[in-house]
Amino acid sequence: MSIDTSYPKPYGLSIVYTIFMNLYEKTPMIYSYMRSGSHFFTDYFRQRTGFCFETSHKYNDDTERKGTIAIVRDPVEAIASTCAMIWSNNQEEHHEDLNNWSDYQVNLYLETLRTTKEKSSVIIDYENLCKNPEDHVSYISKLVDIPINNNGEYVSLLKDNPSDGFSVTSKSIPIYDEFVDYIKKYDLSEAYCLYNELKARSIFN
């Protein structure tokens, strides 16, 4: 005789799960180039509302289906921050390939902002987000119809995680300033044109 070891969800939990999944499916994703504040925003929003946005650094079928709220950051800061974080965790892999690695990140930044310009109607500027996160969270909570239920002091839960190569801030990584100088050597005219245009479209600009 076989024993059924599966347990159906209690009816109440099934309803909660269904409501959550419906909300999750209809809520836009946070889309950005790396190191542009998506972790900070989603952590802040979760503490205020209990809801955690899905994030993506790639535009794919899910982002197309659900729509996006995009975050943009200054090109030099974003690219240098990304390079420093990944480089510090993969020195052996990238040590002999600095030019190609930096080229790749510059092109990826451009691709992300081109897509943002075309696909995203709601833009958050990283600098403004850091200066005034409360207003941004309040605005987005009303936009997606998810009420704020906690007005207590925000306590960051973001931690460095060497196992997956994540750093809360790349500016503490010694090689960050070197990457800033290195990235500034690129022709970033298109990158700044896109960034400034998107920044002008951002909420609270």
PDB file of C-alpha atoms in Angstrom:
ATOM      1  CA  MET A   1       0.000   0.000   0.000  1.00  0.00           C
ATOM      2  CA  SER A   2       1.402   3.378  -0.965  1.00  0.00           C
ATOM      3  CA  ILE A   3       1.149   6.317   1.401  1.00  0.00           C
ATOM      4  CA  ASP A   4       0.303   9.755   0.086  1.00  0.00           C
ATOM      5  CA  THR A   5       2.829  12.071   1.738  1.00  0.00           C
ATOM      6  CA  SER A   6       1.613  15.238   0.023  1.00  0.00           C
ATOM      7  CA  TYR A   7      -0.274  17.761   2.105  1.00  0.00           C
ATOM      8  CA  PRO A   8      -2.763  20.158   0.540  1.00  0.00           C
ATOM      9  CA  LYS A   9      -2.388  23.773   1.547  1.00  0.00           C
ATOM     10  CA  PRO A  10      -4.906  24.894   4.173  1.00  0.00           C
ATOM     11  CA  TYR A  11      -7.769  26.697   2.474  1.00  0.00           C
ATOM     12  CA  GLY A  12      -6.842  30.059   4.002  1.00  0.00           C
ATOM     13  CA  LEU A  13      -3.233  29.767   2.890  1.00  0.00           C
ATOM     14  CA  SER A  14      -4.330  28.794  -0.618  1.00  0.00           C
ATOM     15  CA  ILE A  15      -6.338  32.004  -0.876  1.00  0.00           C
ATOM     16  CA  VAL A  16      -3.393  34.083   0.375  1.00  0.00           C
ATOM     17  CA  TYR A  17      -1.074  32.322  -2.065  1.00  0.00           C
ATOM     18  CA  THR A  18      -3.450  32.934  -4.978  1.00  0.00           C
ATOM     19  CA  ILE A  19      -3.844  36.618  -4.070  1.00  0.00           C
ATOM     20  CA  PHE A  20      -0.074  37.007  -3.776  1.00  0.00           C
ATOM     21  CA  MET A  21       0.624  35.320  -7.113  1.00  0.00           C
ATOM     22  CA  ASN A  22      -2.014  37.436  -8.866  1.00  0.00           C
ATOM     23  CA  LEU A  23      -0.433  40.567  -7.399  1.00  0.00           C
ATOM     24  CA  TYR A  24       3.053  39.351  -8.270  1.00  0.00           C
ATOM     25  CA  GLU A  25       2.075  38.622 -11.866  1.00  0.00           C
ATOM     26  CA  LYS A  26       0.457  42.007 -12.497  1.00  0.00           C
ATOM     27  CA  THR A  27       3.231  44.069 -10.864  1.00  0.00           C
ATOM     28  CA  PRO A  28       6.002  45.478 -13.087  1.00  0.00           C
ATOM     29  CA  MET A  29       9.583  44.322 -12.680  1.00  0.00           C
ATOM     30  CA  ILE A  30      12.432  46.581 -11.588  1.00  0.00           C
ATOM     31  CA  TYR A  31      14.738  46.816 -14.615  1.00  0.00           C
ATOM     32  CA  SER A  32      18.210  48.340 -14.588  1.00  0.00           C
ATOM     33  CA  TYR A  33      21.849  48.011 -15.448  1.00  0.00           C
ATOM     34  CA  MET A  34      23.800  46.473 -12.580  1.00  0.00           C
ATOM     35  CA  ARG A  35      24.754  48.615  -9.555  1.00  0.00           C
ATOM     36  CA  SER A  36      21.927  51.069 -10.134  1.00  0.00           C
ATOM     37  CA  GLY A  37      20.048  50.724  -6.854  1.00  0.00           C
ATOM     38  CA  SER A  38      17.592  47.908  -7.572  1.00  0.00           C
ATOM     39  CA  HIS A  39      18.565  46.013  -4.402  1.00  0.00           C
ATOM     40  CA  PHE A  40      18.268  49.163  -2.301  1.00  0.00           C
ATOM     41  CA  PHE A  41      14.882  50.111  -3.729  1.00  0.00           C
ATOM     42  CA  THR A  42      13.353  46.636  -3.447  1.00  0.00           C
ATOM     43  CA  ASP A  43      14.651  46.231   0.113  1.00  0.00           C
ATOM     44  CA  TYR A  44      13.209  49.619   1.102  1.00  0.00           C
ATOM     45  CA  PHE A  45       9.894  48.938  -0.632  1.00  0.00           C
ATOM     46  CA  ARG A  46       9.594  45.506   1.003  1.00  0.00           C
ATOM     47  CA  GLN A  47      10.089  46.968   4.471  1.00  0.00           C
ATOM     48  CA  ARG A  48       7.432  49.588   3.847  1.00  0.00           C
ATOM     49  CA  THR A  49       4.820  47.357   2.172  1.00  0.00           C
ATOM     50  CA  GLY A  50       5.725  43.703   2.689  1.00  0.00           C
ATOM     51  CA  PHE A  51       5.952  43.219  -1.078  1.00  0.00           C
ATOM     52  CA  CYS A  52       9.209  42.398  -2.850  1.00  0.00           C
ATOM     53  CA  PHE A  53       9.556  43.387  -6.494  1.00  0.00           C
ATOM     54  CA  GLU A  54      11.124  41.019  -8.981  1.00  0.00           C
ATOM     55  CA  THR A  55      14.262  42.532 -10.512  1.00  0.00           C
ATOM     56  CA  SER A  56      16.068  41.974 -13.789  1.00  0.00           C
ATOM     57  CA  HIS A  57      19.183  43.276 -15.513  1.00  0.00           C
ATOM     58  CA  LYS A  58      18.075  41.701 -18.800  1.00  0.00           C
ATOM     59  CA  TYR A  59      15.078  42.525 -20.939  1.00  0.00           C
ATOM     60  CA  ASN A  60      13.307  39.270 -21.735  1.00  0.00           C
ATOM     61  CA  ASP A  61       9.860  37.726 -22.156  1.00  0.00           C
ATOM     62  CA  ASP A  62       8.997  38.296 -18.492  1.00  0.00           C
ATOM     63  CA  THR A  63       9.909  41.982 -18.522  1.00  0.00           C
ATOM     64  CA  GLU A  64       8.024  42.427 -21.791  1.00  0.00           C
ATOM     65  CA  ARG A  65       4.939  40.716 -20.361  1.00  0.00           C
ATOM     66  CA  LYS A  66       4.906  42.404 -16.944  1.00  0.00           C
ATOM     67  CA  GLY A  67       6.289  45.818 -17.854  1.00  0.00           C
ATOM     68  CA  THR A  68       9.093  47.632 -16.073  1.00  0.00           C
ATOM     69  CA  ILE A  69       9.948  50.353 -13.620  1.00  0.00           C
ATOM     70  CA  ALA A  70      13.481  51.333 -14.611  1.00  0.00           C
ATOM     71  CA  ILE A  71      16.303  52.776 -12.520  1.00  0.00           C
ATOM     72  CA  VAL A  72      19.119  54.691 -14.237  1.00  0.00           C
ATOM     73  CA  ARG A  73      22.492  55.766 -12.867  1.00  0.00           C
ATOM     74  CA  ASP A  74      25.383  57.945 -14.071  1.00  0.00           C
ATOM     75  CA  PRO A  75      27.371  55.938 -16.665  1.00  0.00           C
ATOM     76  CA  VAL A  76      30.825  56.221 -15.116  1.00  0.00           C
ATOM     77  CA  GLU A  77      29.579  55.436 -11.615  1.00  0.00           C
ATOM     78  CA  ALA A  78      27.416  52.500 -12.699  1.00  0.00           C
ATOM     79  CA  ILE A  79      29.970  50.900 -15.021  1.00  0.00           C
ATOM     80  CA  ALA A  80      32.948  51.429 -12.695  1.00  0.00           C
ATOM     81  CA  SER A  81      30.953  50.067  -9.766  1.00  0.00           C
ATOM     82  CA  THR A  82      29.968  46.972 -11.734  1.00  0.00           C
ATOM     83  CA  CYS A  83      33.491  46.352 -12.981  1.00  0.00           C
ATOM     84  CA  ALA A  84      35.009  46.798  -9.510  1.00  0.00           C
ATOM     85  CA  MET A  85      32.569  44.421  -7.825  1.00  0.00           C
ATOM     86  CA  ILE A  86      32.859  41.649 -10.391  1.00  0.00           C
ATOM     87  CA  TRP A  87      36.597  42.131 -10.843  1.00  0.00           C
ATOM     88  CA  SER A  88      37.234  41.856  -7.110  1.00  0.00           C
ATOM     89  CA  ASN A  89      35.479  38.489  -7.043  1.00  0.00           C
ATOM     90  CA  ASN A  90      36.865  37.105 -10.323  1.00  0.00           C
ATOM     91  CA  GLN A  91      40.378  38.511 -10.557  1.00  0.00           C
ATOM     92  CA  GLU A  92      41.850  35.411 -12.143  1.00  0.00           C
ATOM     93  CA  GLU A  93      39.153  35.262 -14.822  1.00  0.00           C
ATOM     94  CA  HIS A  94      39.419  38.899 -15.938  1.00  0.00           C
ATOM     95  CA  HIS A  95      42.976  39.899 -15.079  1.00  0.00           C
ATOM     96  CA  GLU A  96      44.316  39.326 -18.597  1.00  0.00           C
ATOM     97  CA  ASP A  97      41.264  40.728 -20.335  1.00  0.00           C
ATOM     98  CA  LEU A  98      40.703  44.225 -18.921  1.00  0.00           C
ATOM     99  CA  ASN A  99      40.032  45.900 -22.269  1.00  0.00           C
ATOM    100  CA  ASN A 100      37.491  43.343 -23.479  1.00  0.00           C
ATOM    101  CA  TRP A 101      35.827  43.185 -20.076  1.00  0.00           C
ATOM    102  CA  SER A 102      35.412  46.958 -19.864  1.00  0.00           C
ATOM    103  CA  ASP A 103      34.243  47.106 -23.494  1.00  0.00           C
ATOM    104  CA  TYR A 104      31.585  44.539 -22.677  1.00  0.00           C
ATOM    105  CA  GLN A 105      30.263  46.489 -19.690  1.00  0.00           C
ATOM    106  CA  VAL A 106      30.139  49.799 -21.590  1.00  0.00           C
ATOM    107  CA  ASN A 107      28.186  48.137 -24.399  1.00  0.00           C
ATOM    108  CA  LEU A 108      25.885  46.415 -21.905  1.00  0.00           C
ATOM    109  CA  TYR A 109      25.154  49.759 -20.214  1.00  0.00           C
ATOM    110  CA  LEU A 110      24.289  51.293 -23.587  1.00  0.00           C
ATOM    111  CA  GLU A 111      22.058  48.368 -24.495  1.00  0.00           C
ATOM    112  CA  THR A 112      20.223  48.611 -21.172  1.00  0.00           C
ATOM    113  CA  LEU A 113      19.547  52.341 -21.489  1.00  0.00           C
ATOM    114  CA  ARG A 114      18.482  52.030 -25.132  1.00  0.00           C
ATOM    115  CA  THR A 115      15.954  49.415 -24.046  1.00  0.00           C
ATOM    116  CA  THR A 116      14.871  51.571 -21.110  1.00  0.00           C
ATOM    117  CA  LYS A 117      14.256  54.508 -23.440  1.00  0.00           C
ATOM    118  CA  GLU A 118      12.092  52.386 -25.704  1.00  0.00           C
ATOM    119  CA  LYS A 119      10.262  50.196 -23.203  1.00  0.00           C
ATOM    120  CA  SER A 120      10.001  51.898 -19.811  1.00  0.00           C
ATOM    121  CA  SER A 121       7.516  54.646 -19.029  1.00  0.00           C
ATOM    122  CA  VAL A 122       8.353  54.924 -15.318  1.00  0.00           C
ATOM    123  CA  ILE A 123      11.935  55.995 -14.595  1.00  0.00           C
ATOM    124  CA  ILE A 124      13.741  56.387 -11.272  1.00  0.00           C
ATOM    125  CA  ASP A 125      17.028  58.276 -11.104  1.00  0.00           C
ATOM    126  CA  TYR A 126      19.508  56.578  -8.779  1.00  0.00           C
ATOM    127  CA  GLU A 127      20.874  59.804  -7.354  1.00  0.00           C
ATOM    128  CA  ASN A 128      17.420  61.133  -6.500  1.00  0.00           C
ATOM    129  CA  LEU A 129      16.396  57.746  -5.113  1.00  0.00           C
ATOM    130  CA  CYS A 130      19.343  57.763  -2.680  1.00  0.00           C
ATOM    131  CA  LYS A 131      18.543  61.321  -1.592  1.00  0.00           C
ATOM    132  CA  ASN A 132      14.827  60.760  -1.067  1.00  0.00           C
ATOM    133  CA  PRO A 133      13.809  57.100  -0.946  1.00  0.00           C
ATOM    134  CA  GLU A 134      10.600  57.719   1.020  1.00  0.00           C
ATOM    135  CA  ASP A 135       9.005  59.817  -1.722  1.00  0.00           C
ATOM    136  CA  HIS A 136       9.967  57.256  -4.361  1.00  0.00           C
ATOM    137  CA  VAL A 137       8.553  54.349  -2.377  1.00  0.00           C
ATOM    138  CA  SER A 138       5.349  56.290  -1.682  1.00  0.00           C
ATOM    139  CA  TYR A 139       4.941  57.193  -5.359  1.00  0.00           C
ATOM    140  CA  ILE A 140       5.523  53.649  -6.608  1.00  0.00           C
ATOM    141  CA  SER A 141       3.282  52.125  -3.924  1.00  0.00           C
ATOM    142  CA  LYS A 142       0.395  54.258  -5.204  1.00  0.00           C
ATOM    143  CA  LEU A 143       1.286  53.492  -8.815  1.00  0.00           C
ATOM    144  CA  VAL A 144       1.099  49.711  -8.297  1.00  0.00           C
ATOM    145  CA  ASP A 145      -1.687  49.934  -5.689  1.00  0.00           C
ATOM    146  CA  ILE A 146       0.290  48.317  -2.868  1.00  0.00           C
ATOM    147  CA  PRO A 147      -0.294  50.253   0.368  1.00  0.00           C
ATOM    148  CA  ILE A 148       2.432  51.237   2.805  1.00  0.00           C
ATOM    149  CA  ASN A 149       1.829  49.553   6.161  1.00  0.00           C
ATOM    150  CA  ASN A 150       5.072  50.270   7.998  1.00  0.00           C
ATOM    151  CA  ASN A 151       6.377  53.772   8.618  1.00  0.00           C
ATOM    152  CA  GLY A 152       9.129  52.767  11.008  1.00  0.00           C
ATOM    153  CA  GLU A 153      12.790  53.571  10.550  1.00  0.00           C
ATOM    154  CA  TYR A 154      14.335  51.870   7.537  1.00  0.00           C
ATOM    155  CA  VAL A 155      17.032  49.372   8.487  1.00  0.00           C
ATOM    156  CA  SER A 156      19.067  48.070   5.559  1.00  0.00           C
ATOM    157  CA  LEU A 157      19.169  44.298   5.327  1.00  0.00           C
ATOM    158  CA  LEU A 158      21.662  44.363   2.475  1.00  0.00           C
ATOM    159  CA  LYS A 159      24.922  42.636   3.313  1.00  0.00           C
ATOM    160  CA  ASP A 160      28.094  41.838   1.410  1.00  0.00           C
ATOM    161  CA  ASN A 161      27.874  38.281   0.127  1.00  0.00           C
ATOM    162  CA  PRO A 162      31.233  37.022  -1.168  1.00  0.00           C
ATOM    163  CA  SER A 163      29.724  33.654  -2.101  1.00  0.00           C
ATOM    164  CA  ASP A 164      27.751  35.207  -4.969  1.00  0.00           C
ATOM    165  CA  GLY A 165      30.049  38.176  -5.559  1.00  0.00           C
ATOM    166  CA  PHE A 166      27.689  40.831  -4.189  1.00  0.00           C
ATOM    167  CA  SER A 167      28.952  43.983  -2.470  1.00  0.00           C
ATOM    168  CA  VAL A 168      26.624  46.568  -0.931  1.00  0.00           C
ATOM    169  CA  THR A 169      28.860  49.371  -2.221  1.00  0.00           C
ATOM    170  CA  SER A 170      31.672  49.074  -4.742  1.00  0.00           C
ATOM    171  CA  LYS A 171      33.189  52.366  -3.630  1.00  0.00           C
ATOM    172  CA  SER A 172      34.791  50.529  -0.714  1.00  0.00           C
ATOM    173  CA  ILE A 173      36.624  48.220  -3.122  1.00  0.00           C
ATOM    174  CA  PRO A 174      40.224  49.497  -3.597  1.00  0.00           C
ATOM    175  CA  ILE A 175      40.170  49.111  -7.394  1.00  0.00           C
ATOM    176  CA  TYR A 176      36.980  51.218  -7.794  1.00  0.00           C
ATOM    177  CA  ASP A 177      38.833  54.517  -8.349  1.00  0.00           C
ATOM    178  CA  GLU A 178      41.060  52.851 -10.944  1.00  0.00           C
ATOM    179  CA  PHE A 179      38.011  51.726 -12.861  1.00  0.00           C
ATOM    180  CA  VAL A 180      36.518  55.224 -12.673  1.00  0.00           C
ATOM    181  CA  ASP A 181      39.635  56.622 -14.351  1.00  0.00           C
ATOM    182  CA  TYR A 182      39.683  53.776 -16.866  1.00  0.00           C
ATOM    183  CA  ILE A 183      36.014  54.086 -17.861  1.00  0.00           C
ATOM    184  CA  LYS A 184      36.378  57.863 -18.302  1.00  0.00           C
ATOM    185  CA  LYS A 185      38.739  57.154 -21.212  1.00  0.00           C
ATOM    186  CA  TYR A 186      35.853  55.769 -23.260  1.00  0.00           C
ATOM    187  CA  ASP A 187      33.682  57.845 -25.546  1.00  0.00           C
ATOM    188  CA  LEU A 188      30.577  57.954 -23.370  1.00  0.00           C
ATOM    189  CA  SER A 189      28.756  60.651 -25.323  1.00  0.00           C
ATOM    190  CA  GLU A 190      25.862  58.345 -26.263  1.00  0.00           C
ATOM    191  CA  ALA A 191      25.729  56.938 -22.737  1.00  0.00           C
ATOM    192  CA  TYR A 192      25.400  60.414 -21.214  1.00  0.00           C
ATOM    193  CA  CYS A 193      22.912  61.486 -23.860  1.00  0.00           C
ATOM    194  CA  LEU A 194      20.698  58.525 -22.983  1.00  0.00           C
ATOM    195  CA  TYR A 195      21.198  58.926 -19.244  1.00  0.00           C
ATOM    196  CA  ASN A 196      20.395  62.646 -19.236  1.00  0.00           C
ATOM    197  CA  GLU A 197      17.313  62.114 -21.391  1.00  0.00           C
ATOM    198  CA  LEU A 198      16.033  59.368 -19.087  1.00  0.00           C
ATOM    199  CA  LYS A 199      16.920  61.357 -15.980  1.00  0.00           C
ATOM    200  CA  ALA A 200      14.827  64.229 -17.326  1.00  0.00           C
ATOM    201  CA  ARG A 201      11.903  61.805 -17.624  1.00  0.00           C
ATOM    202  CA  SER A 202      12.368  60.401 -14.120  1.00  0.00           C
ATOM    203  CA  ILE A 203       9.920  60.902 -11.281  1.00  0.00           C
ATOM    204  CA  PHE A 204      10.863  63.737  -8.910  1.00  0.00           C
ATOM    205  CA  ASN A 205      13.286  65.122 -11.465  1.00  0.00           C
TER     206      ASN A 205
END
